[in-house]
Short mmCIF file of C-alpha atoms in Angstrom, two decimals:
data_model
loop_
_atom_site.label_atom_id
_atom_site.label_comp_id
_atom_site.label_asym_id
_atom_site.label_seq_id
_atom_site.Cartn_x
_atom_site.Cartn_y
_atom_site.Cartn_z
CA MET A 1 -156.00 -14.32 212.84
CA GLU A 2 -159.08 -17.01 212.93
CA ARG A 3 -160.61 -17.60 209.55
CA ALA A 4 -163.00 -14.59 208.20
CA GLY A 5 -166.17 -13.70 210.06
CA HIS A 6 -164.97 -15.52 213.86
CA LEU A 7 -166.32 -13.60 216.61
CA HIS A 8 -164.18 -12.08 219.22
CA ASP A 9 -164.34 -10.12 222.09
CA ILE A 10 -162.29 -7.07 221.67
CA THR A 11 -160.72 -4.24 223.74
CA ILE A 12 -160.57 -1.07 221.82
CA GLU A 13 -157.32 0.45 222.78
CA ARG A 14 -157.14 3.86 220.48
CA ILE A 15 -158.56 5.32 217.09
CA GLY A 16 -156.82 5.07 213.90
CA ALA A 17 -156.46 7.77 211.02
CA ARG A 18 -160.06 6.71 209.32
CA GLY A 19 -161.68 7.16 212.82
CA ASP A 20 -161.91 3.08 213.38
CA GLY A 21 -161.51 2.26 216.60
CA ILE A 22 -158.31 -0.33 216.85
CA GLY A 23 -157.94 -2.95 219.56
CA THR A 24 -155.92 -6.77 218.49
CA VAL A 25 -156.55 -10.23 218.12
CA ASP A 26 -154.15 -12.68 217.66
CA GLY A 27 -151.48 -10.32 217.58
CA LYS A 28 -152.39 -8.46 214.72
CA PRO A 29 -155.12 -5.11 214.58
CA ALA A 30 -158.56 -5.17 214.67
CA TYR A 31 -160.19 -1.71 213.27
CA VAL A 32 -164.09 -1.97 213.87
CA PRO A 33 -165.84 1.17 213.38
CA PHE A 34 -167.78 3.61 215.90
CA THR A 35 -166.03 2.36 218.90
CA ALA A 36 -164.48 4.41 221.51
CA PRO A 37 -160.76 3.58 223.27
CA GLY A 38 -161.83 1.51 226.06
CA ASP A 39 -164.90 -0.18 224.81
CA GLN A 40 -165.36 -3.82 225.18
CA ILE A 41 -166.62 -5.28 222.52
CA ARG A 42 -167.90 -8.09 220.27
CA ALA A 43 -166.93 -7.92 217.15
CA LYS A 44 -166.93 -10.19 213.55
CA VAL A 45 -164.27 -9.58 212.64
CA ALA A 46 -162.60 -11.20 208.41
CA ALA A 47 -159.12 -12.09 207.83
CA ALA A 48 -158.06 -8.63 206.84
CA GLY A 49 -158.82 -7.24 210.20
CA GLN A 50 -161.58 -5.07 209.47
CA GLY A 51 -164.53 -5.75 212.11
CA THR A 52 -168.30 -5.10 212.57
CA VAL A 53 -169.27 -4.82 216.18
CA VAL A 54 -172.01 -7.55 217.45
CA GLU A 55 -172.02 -6.61 221.05
CA ILE A 56 -170.35 -3.79 223.38
CA LEU A 57 -169.54 -5.75 226.54
CA SER A 58 -168.86 -2.44 228.07
CA ALA A 59 -168.89 0.91 227.12
CA SER A 60 -165.84 2.96 227.57
CA PRO A 61 -166.71 6.36 229.66
CA GLY A 62 -165.84 8.29 226.66
CA ARG A 63 -168.80 7.05 224.43
CA ILE A 64 -171.59 9.06 223.64
CA SER A 65 -174.79 9.34 222.26
CA PRO A 66 -174.89 10.60 218.44
CA LEU A 67 -176.40 13.62 218.03
CA CYS A 68 -177.79 12.76 214.36
CA SER A 69 -180.19 9.81 213.43
CA HIS A 70 -178.10 8.87 210.31
CA PHE A 71 -175.00 8.58 211.77
CA GLY A 72 -173.46 4.83 211.32
CA ARG A 73 -175.02 4.76 207.99
CA CYS A 74 -173.69 7.97 206.47
CA GLY A 75 -170.14 8.80 205.59
CA GLY A 76 -169.85 11.88 206.36
CA CYS A 77 -169.01 11.39 210.12
CA ALA A 78 -167.20 8.64 211.93
CA LEU A 79 -166.64 10.06 215.43
CA GLN A 80 -170.30 11.62 217.02
CA HIS A 81 -170.03 8.49 219.39
CA ILE A 82 -166.58 9.55 221.51
CA SER A 83 -166.89 12.81 223.74
CA GLU A 84 -165.12 16.00 222.74
CA PRO A 85 -162.22 15.42 225.24
CA ILE A 86 -161.15 12.42 223.81
CA TYR A 87 -161.51 13.63 220.33
CA ALA A 88 -159.85 16.65 220.99
CA GLU A 89 -156.53 14.44 221.87
CA TRP A 90 -157.47 11.97 218.61
CA LEU A 91 -156.65 14.96 216.36
CA ARG A 92 -152.86 15.74 218.22
CA THR A 93 -152.54 11.91 217.81
CA ARG A 94 -153.60 11.44 214.14
CA ILE A 95 -150.81 14.44 213.45
CA ALA A 96 -148.13 12.92 215.68
CA ASP A 97 -148.58 9.28 214.09
CA ALA A 98 -148.00 10.88 210.91
CA LEU A 99 -145.28 12.32 211.55
CA SER A 100 -143.44 9.69 213.69
CA PRO A 101 -142.53 7.30 210.77
CA LYS A 102 -140.33 10.54 208.98
CA GLY A 103 -138.23 10.52 211.83
CA PHE A 104 -140.19 13.17 214.23
CA ALA A 105 -139.79 12.13 218.14
CA ARG A 106 -143.78 11.30 219.32
CA ASP A 107 -143.37 12.27 222.94
CA ASP A 108 -141.86 15.67 221.59
CA LEU A 109 -144.60 16.34 219.30
CA LEU A 110 -147.39 15.74 222.05
CA GLY A 111 -145.53 16.83 224.87
CA SER A 112 -144.71 20.72 223.63
CA ILE A 113 -144.59 20.78 219.48
CA ILE A 114 -148.95 20.24 218.88
CA SER A 115 -150.96 22.61 220.78
CA ASP A 116 -154.65 21.85 222.19
CA PRO A 117 -157.12 21.76 219.12
CA ILE A 118 -159.20 24.60 217.94
CA ILE A 119 -162.51 22.09 217.40
CA SER A 120 -165.50 24.37 215.44
CA PRO A 121 -169.08 23.85 216.99
CA PRO A 122 -171.94 21.41 215.58
CA ALA A 123 -174.10 22.96 213.26
CA SER A 124 -171.09 25.01 211.72
CA ARG A 125 -169.74 23.88 208.02
CA ARG A 126 -170.28 26.76 205.74
CA ARG A 127 -169.57 24.53 202.58
CA ALA A 128 -170.10 20.86 201.35
CA THR A 129 -170.80 18.80 198.51
CA MET A 130 -173.75 16.51 198.11
CA HIS A 131 -175.31 14.24 195.82
CA LEU A 132 -178.82 14.31 194.48
CA VAL A 133 -179.99 10.97 193.48
CA ALA A 134 -183.71 10.36 191.93
CA ALA A 135 -185.85 8.20 194.21
CA GLY A 136 -188.69 6.87 191.94
CA GLY A 137 -192.22 8.38 191.82
CA GLY A 138 -191.39 11.90 190.94
CA ARG A 139 -188.80 12.09 194.30
CA ALA A 140 -184.99 13.19 194.75
CA HIS A 141 -182.70 12.90 197.73
CA ILE A 142 -180.31 14.84 198.27
CA GLY A 143 -177.39 13.25 201.16
CA PHE A 144 -173.93 12.16 201.66
CA HIS A 145 -172.36 8.51 200.51
CA ARG A 146 -172.91 5.77 203.08
CA ARG A 147 -169.93 4.70 204.25
CA ALA A 148 -167.23 2.75 201.74
CA SER A 149 -170.42 2.97 199.47
CA HIS A 150 -171.72 4.88 196.56
CA VAL A 151 -175.18 4.75 197.86
CA VAL A 152 -176.23 8.27 198.94
CA GLU A 153 -177.75 8.30 202.39
CA PRO A 154 -181.13 10.41 202.58
CA LEU A 155 -180.72 12.83 204.98
CA SER A 156 -183.68 14.28 206.82
CA GLU A 157 -181.22 16.04 209.67
CA CYS A 158 -177.68 16.96 209.54
CA ALA A 159 -175.49 17.80 213.02
CA VAL A 160 -172.88 19.41 211.07
CA LEU A 161 -174.02 21.36 208.29
CA LEU A 162 -175.38 25.29 208.57
CA PRO A 163 -179.11 25.06 208.70
CA GLU A 164 -179.49 26.95 206.32
CA ILE A 165 -177.53 25.46 203.72
CA PHE A 166 -179.18 22.25 205.00
CA ALA A 167 -182.90 23.94 204.34
CA VAL A 168 -181.56 24.67 200.86
CA ALA A 169 -180.67 21.29 200.23
CA LYS A 170 -183.61 19.94 201.07
CA HIS A 171 -185.17 22.66 199.21
CA ILE A 172 -183.49 20.78 195.84
CA ALA A 173 -184.29 17.56 196.47
CA ARG A 174 -187.99 18.56 196.78
CA GLU A 175 -187.91 20.98 193.65
CA ALA A 176 -185.39 19.94 191.34
CA VAL A 177 -185.48 16.56 190.88
CA ALA A 178 -184.99 17.08 187.34
CA LEU A 179 -181.55 17.70 187.77
CA ALA A 180 -180.88 14.02 189.48
CA PRO A 181 -178.44 12.55 189.68
CA ALA A 182 -176.07 15.61 190.10
CA GLN A 183 -173.17 16.50 192.60
CA ILE A 184 -174.64 19.66 194.39
CA MET A 185 -172.15 22.30 196.20
CA LEU A 186 -173.48 24.65 198.57
CA THR A 187 -171.41 27.57 200.14
CA ARG A 188 -172.79 30.28 203.02
CA VAL A 189 -171.43 33.46 201.19
CA GLU A 190 -172.67 36.64 202.68
CA GLU A 191 -176.01 37.37 200.65
CA GLY A 192 -177.36 33.62 201.18
CA ILE A 193 -176.22 30.04 199.54
CA ASP A 194 -173.98 29.72 196.26
CA VAL A 195 -175.23 26.71 195.03
CA VAL A 196 -173.13 24.51 191.72
CA ALA A 197 -174.73 21.77 190.09
CA SER A 198 -172.49 19.92 188.50
CA GLY A 199 -172.44 15.91 186.47
CA PHE A 200 -174.61 16.86 183.31
CA ARG A 201 -173.78 15.94 179.75
CA ASP A 202 -174.94 19.38 178.99
CA ILE A 203 -176.89 21.74 180.06
CA THR A 204 -179.93 21.22 178.72
CA PRO A 205 -183.17 23.80 178.53
CA ASP A 206 -184.90 22.06 181.17
CA ILE A 207 -181.91 22.28 183.20
CA GLN A 208 -181.66 26.08 182.55
CA PHE A 209 -185.60 26.37 183.76
CA VAL A 210 -184.76 24.78 186.87
CA LEU A 211 -181.77 26.70 187.64
CA ALA A 212 -183.85 29.53 187.01
CA GLU A 213 -186.61 28.21 189.51
CA LEU A 214 -184.25 27.42 192.15
CA LEU A 215 -182.80 31.13 192.19
CA GLN A 216 -186.22 32.40 193.33
CA ALA A 217 -185.87 29.93 196.37
CA PRO A 218 -184.92 31.61 200.00
CA MET A 219 -181.47 32.05 200.34
CA VAL A 220 -180.23 30.88 197.11
CA VAL A 221 -178.33 34.10 195.68
CA ARG A 222 -176.70 32.27 192.37
CA MET A 223 -177.28 29.30 190.78
CA THR A 224 -174.78 27.63 188.47
CA ALA A 225 -174.45 24.17 186.65
CA ARG A 226 -171.47 22.76 185.26
CA ALA A 227 -171.88 20.25 182.19
CA LYS A 228 -168.44 17.52 181.64
CA ASN A 229 -168.48 18.63 178.05
CA GLY A 230 -167.03 22.05 179.80
CA ASP A 231 -169.97 24.40 179.59
CA GLU A 232 -170.93 26.33 182.47
CA LEU A 233 -174.13 28.25 182.93
CA SER A 234 -174.46 30.72 186.18
CA LEU A 235 -177.66 32.71 186.76
CA SER A 236 -177.48 35.86 189.93
CA GLU A 237 -179.37 39.04 190.44
CA SER A 238 -175.65 39.91 191.98
CA PRO A 239 -172.34 38.61 193.04
CA PRO A 240 -172.35 37.28 195.89
CA HIS A 241 -169.28 37.63 197.99
CA VAL A 242 -167.49 36.40 201.26
CA ARG A 243 -165.70 38.35 203.88
CA PHE A 244 -161.98 38.02 205.56
CA ARG A 245 -161.97 40.33 208.35
CA GLY A 246 -164.32 42.76 207.01
CA MET A 247 -163.22 42.73 203.72
CA ALA A 248 -166.09 42.31 200.89
CA VAL A 249 -164.12 39.81 198.29
CA PRO A 250 -166.44 38.67 195.39
CA PHE A 251 -166.48 34.63 195.04
CA PRO A 252 -166.77 32.72 192.22
CA ALA A 253 -169.18 30.14 191.74
CA GLY A 254 -167.78 27.06 193.56
CA ALA A 255 -164.83 28.63 195.10
CA PHE A 256 -162.99 27.02 197.56
CA LEU A 257 -163.58 28.56 201.48
CA GLN A 258 -162.19 27.45 204.67
CA ALA A 259 -165.14 24.39 205.99
CA THR A 260 -166.06 26.90 208.91
CA LYS A 261 -166.18 30.54 209.75
CA ALA A 262 -164.50 29.46 213.39
CA GLY A 263 -162.00 27.46 211.75
CA GLU A 264 -160.97 29.73 209.40
CA ILE A 265 -160.89 32.99 211.92
CA ALA A 266 -158.61 30.07 214.04
CA MET A 267 -156.19 29.78 211.23
CA GLN A 268 -155.86 33.54 210.63
CA ASP A 269 -155.20 34.17 214.23
CA ALA A 270 -152.54 31.41 214.03
CA VAL A 271 -151.15 32.76 210.88
CA SER A 272 -151.02 36.51 212.21
CA LYS A 273 -149.58 35.68 215.57
CA ALA A 274 -146.54 33.81 213.88
CA VAL A 275 -145.57 36.79 211.61
CA SER A 276 -143.82 40.13 212.09
CA PRO A 277 -146.05 43.19 211.01
CA ASP A 278 -143.24 44.38 209.23
CA ALA A 279 -142.11 40.81 207.37
CA VAL A 280 -142.15 40.66 203.79
CA ILE A 281 -144.11 37.75 203.24
CA ALA A 282 -145.34 34.96 200.53
CA ASP A 283 -148.50 33.65 200.71
CA LEU A 284 -148.56 30.99 198.53
CA PHE A 285 -151.61 28.31 197.20
CA SER A 286 -153.41 31.63 198.36
CA GLY A 287 -156.90 30.95 196.85
CA LEU A 288 -159.54 33.69 197.61
CA GLY A 289 -156.83 35.51 199.82
CA THR A 290 -158.07 34.07 203.14
CA PHE A 291 -154.34 34.76 204.74
CA SER A 292 -153.22 37.55 201.90
CA LEU A 293 -155.57 39.85 202.00
CA PRO A 294 -155.60 40.47 206.08
CA LEU A 295 -152.11 40.25 206.66
CA ALA A 296 -151.54 42.81 203.72
CA ARG A 297 -153.82 45.63 205.23
CA THR A 298 -151.56 44.84 208.10
CA ARG A 299 -148.33 45.40 207.53
CA LYS A 300 -145.99 47.97 208.49
CA GLY A 301 -143.28 49.14 207.56
CA ARG A 302 -141.18 47.32 204.87
CA GLY A 303 -143.84 45.08 205.28
CA HIS A 304 -146.02 43.73 202.38
CA VAL A 305 -147.75 40.33 200.76
CA THR A 306 -147.14 38.55 197.76
CA ALA A 307 -149.95 35.97 196.89
CA VAL A 308 -149.69 33.73 194.26
CA GLU A 309 -152.15 31.37 193.00
CA GLY A 310 -152.83 28.94 190.27
CA ALA A 311 -156.60 29.75 189.70
CA ARG A 312 -156.77 33.16 187.51
CA ASP A 313 -160.42 33.93 189.11
CA LEU A 314 -159.15 33.90 192.80
CA ILE A 315 -156.29 35.79 192.09
CA ASP A 316 -158.08 38.84 189.96
CA ALA A 317 -160.36 38.76 193.05
CA GLN A 318 -157.59 39.73 194.93
CA LEU A 319 -156.43 41.75 193.15
CA GLN A 320 -159.78 43.59 192.89
CA ILE A 321 -159.66 44.42 196.99
CA SER A 322 -155.89 44.95 197.15
CA ARG A 323 -157.62 47.90 194.32
CA ILE A 324 -160.13 49.29 196.12
CA GLN A 325 -158.74 48.58 200.07
CA ARG A 326 -155.07 50.08 198.50
CA LEU A 327 -153.45 46.99 200.53
CA ARG A 328 -149.89 46.11 200.31
CA LEU A 329 -150.36 43.06 198.22
CA LYS A 330 -148.96 41.97 194.96
CA THR A 331 -150.23 39.14 193.08
CA GLU A 332 -149.36 36.30 190.73
CA HIS A 333 -150.92 33.93 189.11
CA ARG A 334 -148.46 30.79 188.90
CA ASP A 335 -148.91 26.90 188.91
CA LEU A 336 -146.41 26.28 191.92
CA PHE A 337 -147.05 22.13 191.36
CA ARG A 338 -145.16 22.91 187.44
CA LYS A 339 -143.16 25.67 188.86
CA PRO A 340 -142.87 26.25 192.41
CA LEU A 341 -140.92 29.42 193.08
CA SER A 342 -137.17 28.69 193.28
CA PRO A 343 -134.64 29.60 196.03
CA PRO A 344 -133.20 33.07 194.20
CA GLU A 345 -137.32 33.69 193.74
CA LEU A 346 -137.97 33.08 197.49
CA GLU A 347 -134.94 35.10 198.59
CA PRO A 348 -136.79 38.64 199.32
CA PHE A 349 -139.06 37.20 201.43
CA ASP A 350 -138.76 36.89 205.55
CA THR A 351 -141.87 34.62 205.63
CA VAL A 352 -143.22 31.91 203.88
CA ILE A 353 -147.21 31.14 203.93
CA PHE A 354 -148.50 27.86 202.31
CA ASP A 355 -151.49 26.11 201.93
CA PRO A 356 -151.74 23.46 199.02
CA PRO A 357 -154.40 20.83 198.15
CA ARG A 358 -154.44 17.46 199.81
CA ALA A 359 -152.03 16.44 197.62
CA GLY A 360 -149.31 18.92 199.48
CA ALA A 361 -146.66 20.95 198.19
CA ASP A 362 -144.14 18.57 197.61
CA ALA A 363 -141.81 20.51 194.40
CA GLN A 364 -142.29 23.51 196.58
CA SER A 365 -141.52 22.42 200.11
CA ARG A 366 -137.93 21.34 197.98
CA ALA A 367 -137.26 24.49 196.64
CA LEU A 368 -137.83 25.84 200.10
CA ALA A 369 -135.92 23.45 201.67
CA THR A 370 -132.56 25.02 199.97
CA SER A 371 -133.32 28.09 200.38
CA ARG A 372 -132.74 30.98 203.23
CA VAL A 373 -136.43 31.82 204.03
CA PRO A 374 -136.15 32.43 207.23
CA GLN A 375 -139.46 31.33 208.51
CA VAL A 376 -142.36 28.63 206.85
CA ILE A 377 -145.72 28.53 208.28
CA ALA A 378 -147.29 25.46 206.39
CA LEU A 379 -151.19 24.87 206.42
CA SER A 380 -152.27 21.87 205.38
CA CYS A 381 -155.98 19.13 205.15
CA ASN A 382 -153.67 16.22 205.08
CA PRO A 383 -151.46 15.02 207.61
CA ASN A 384 -149.66 12.43 205.54
CA THR A 385 -148.50 14.83 202.98
CA PHE A 386 -147.86 17.21 205.75
CA ALA A 387 -145.43 14.91 207.46
CA ARG A 388 -143.47 14.39 203.76
CA ASP A 389 -143.42 17.94 203.27
CA ALA A 390 -142.32 18.47 206.85
CA ARG A 391 -139.58 15.99 206.74
CA THR A 392 -138.07 18.18 203.54
CA LEU A 393 -137.59 21.22 205.21
CA VAL A 394 -135.78 19.69 208.45
CA ASN A 395 -133.94 17.96 205.98
CA GLY A 396 -133.31 21.15 204.79
CA GLY A 397 -132.47 23.02 207.83
CA TYR A 398 -135.87 23.58 208.79
CA LYS A 399 -136.65 23.54 212.63
CA LEU A 400 -140.29 22.15 213.36
CA THR A 401 -141.73 24.28 216.13
CA ALA A 402 -145.41 24.34 216.80
CA ILE A 403 -148.19 23.05 215.49
CA THR A 404 -151.72 24.12 216.01
CA PRO A 405 -154.72 21.32 214.91
CA VAL A 406 -157.95 22.93 214.00
CA GLY A 407 -160.99 20.67 213.80
CA GLN A 408 -162.98 22.08 210.96
CA PHE A 409 -164.76 19.11 209.58
CA LEU A 410 -166.42 17.55 213.09
CA TRP A 411 -166.84 13.97 213.79
CA SER A 412 -164.86 13.07 210.83
CA HIS A 413 -161.49 12.01 210.12
CA HIS A 414 -159.98 14.81 208.25
CA VAL A 415 -157.65 17.11 209.98
CA GLU A 416 -156.48 20.26 209.37
CA LEU A 417 -153.44 22.23 210.95
CA VAL A 418 -150.86 25.41 211.23
CA ALA A 419 -147.23 24.64 211.30
CA GLU A 420 -144.67 26.78 212.41
CA PHE A 421 -140.93 26.60 211.10
CA GLU A 422 -137.76 28.12 211.87
CA LYS A 423 -134.26 28.19 209.41
CA ALA A 424 -131.53 27.46 211.48
CA GLN A 425 -128.89 30.29 212.13
CA PRO A 426 -125.88 29.19 210.10
#
């Protein structure tokens, strides 16, 4: 490649894993953000292959106008400039590209195994972690980090968040300057918005006062502060809840929830469709019960669900609802990273579901690979760690039969999926 910063005319061929358009310069890949397949551009390309658009010579038919005025500066979105069909196909190819180096046939994946994605609409994200920073003059800004930067982009609008979440975020920026700098996690629950502010050295009387004031704001149902020394203060008039298929579940402050309601329903539907009503199921990394609670309510015959989760407050919430609803649910508090279920422990189950964090489920996948569980359903928010775990399962005799991509994090480079595996018969 020529010297750093030299101008090149490039045709963008595809979109990479991080959302950058990829073309070729002197036989080497050039990565140019905010470009679309088919764009012909003039770009300044550094020696490492990172490029910056100088001019769009000819725009791709798949290029569209972004909805948000912050696009290109805010790091929350990478793909607002491409049409939905191109975005949908990128979701599929992103998964195939992660699996291909692990020995899966790319043509087979795209031909029959990876289905059309289920994509959440704009303005539907129900949880987000934003950054509150002082702006001088007694003011504060709230927003997301800029691309590849620790600088916060002050947001005046957001095309992905639920309007009520963004409204509460802007209220915090106006009325809670004393909290800056802080991370602000906002989650839409049944009663309104659950807010967790963190990053403080300790929880001072001033912070306590601000929390109490913010609790009076419209839509705010709980204010929680978390300090670096482990202290926590939570204020609410009544405990918030979320609903899984109509069941109201207590929501611990800042607990994990699928990013959109549409995404949650899509995943629940995919899992429910894949399992038999009388199956004995283990739901590993079960969280608050997104899958275990609805499945337990619909079990028939000998079917029941065992939910296994490492966070005590989440498993306690499931147990509470199970007793109220008289569900066919057992619970176990267990760190599956340190102590995965062993093959003998897995023996009673017809189906194992696992939905781990981004790090994946390496240890648990290795235990599953040597088990005799007939069906495994894997959910993942990271195609790369999913590909590793999928290879482990296939090496142990499983067959990958279906993948449903789920685009919950609209226009970002994040991809989620539901995958089905069947154990080969001896």
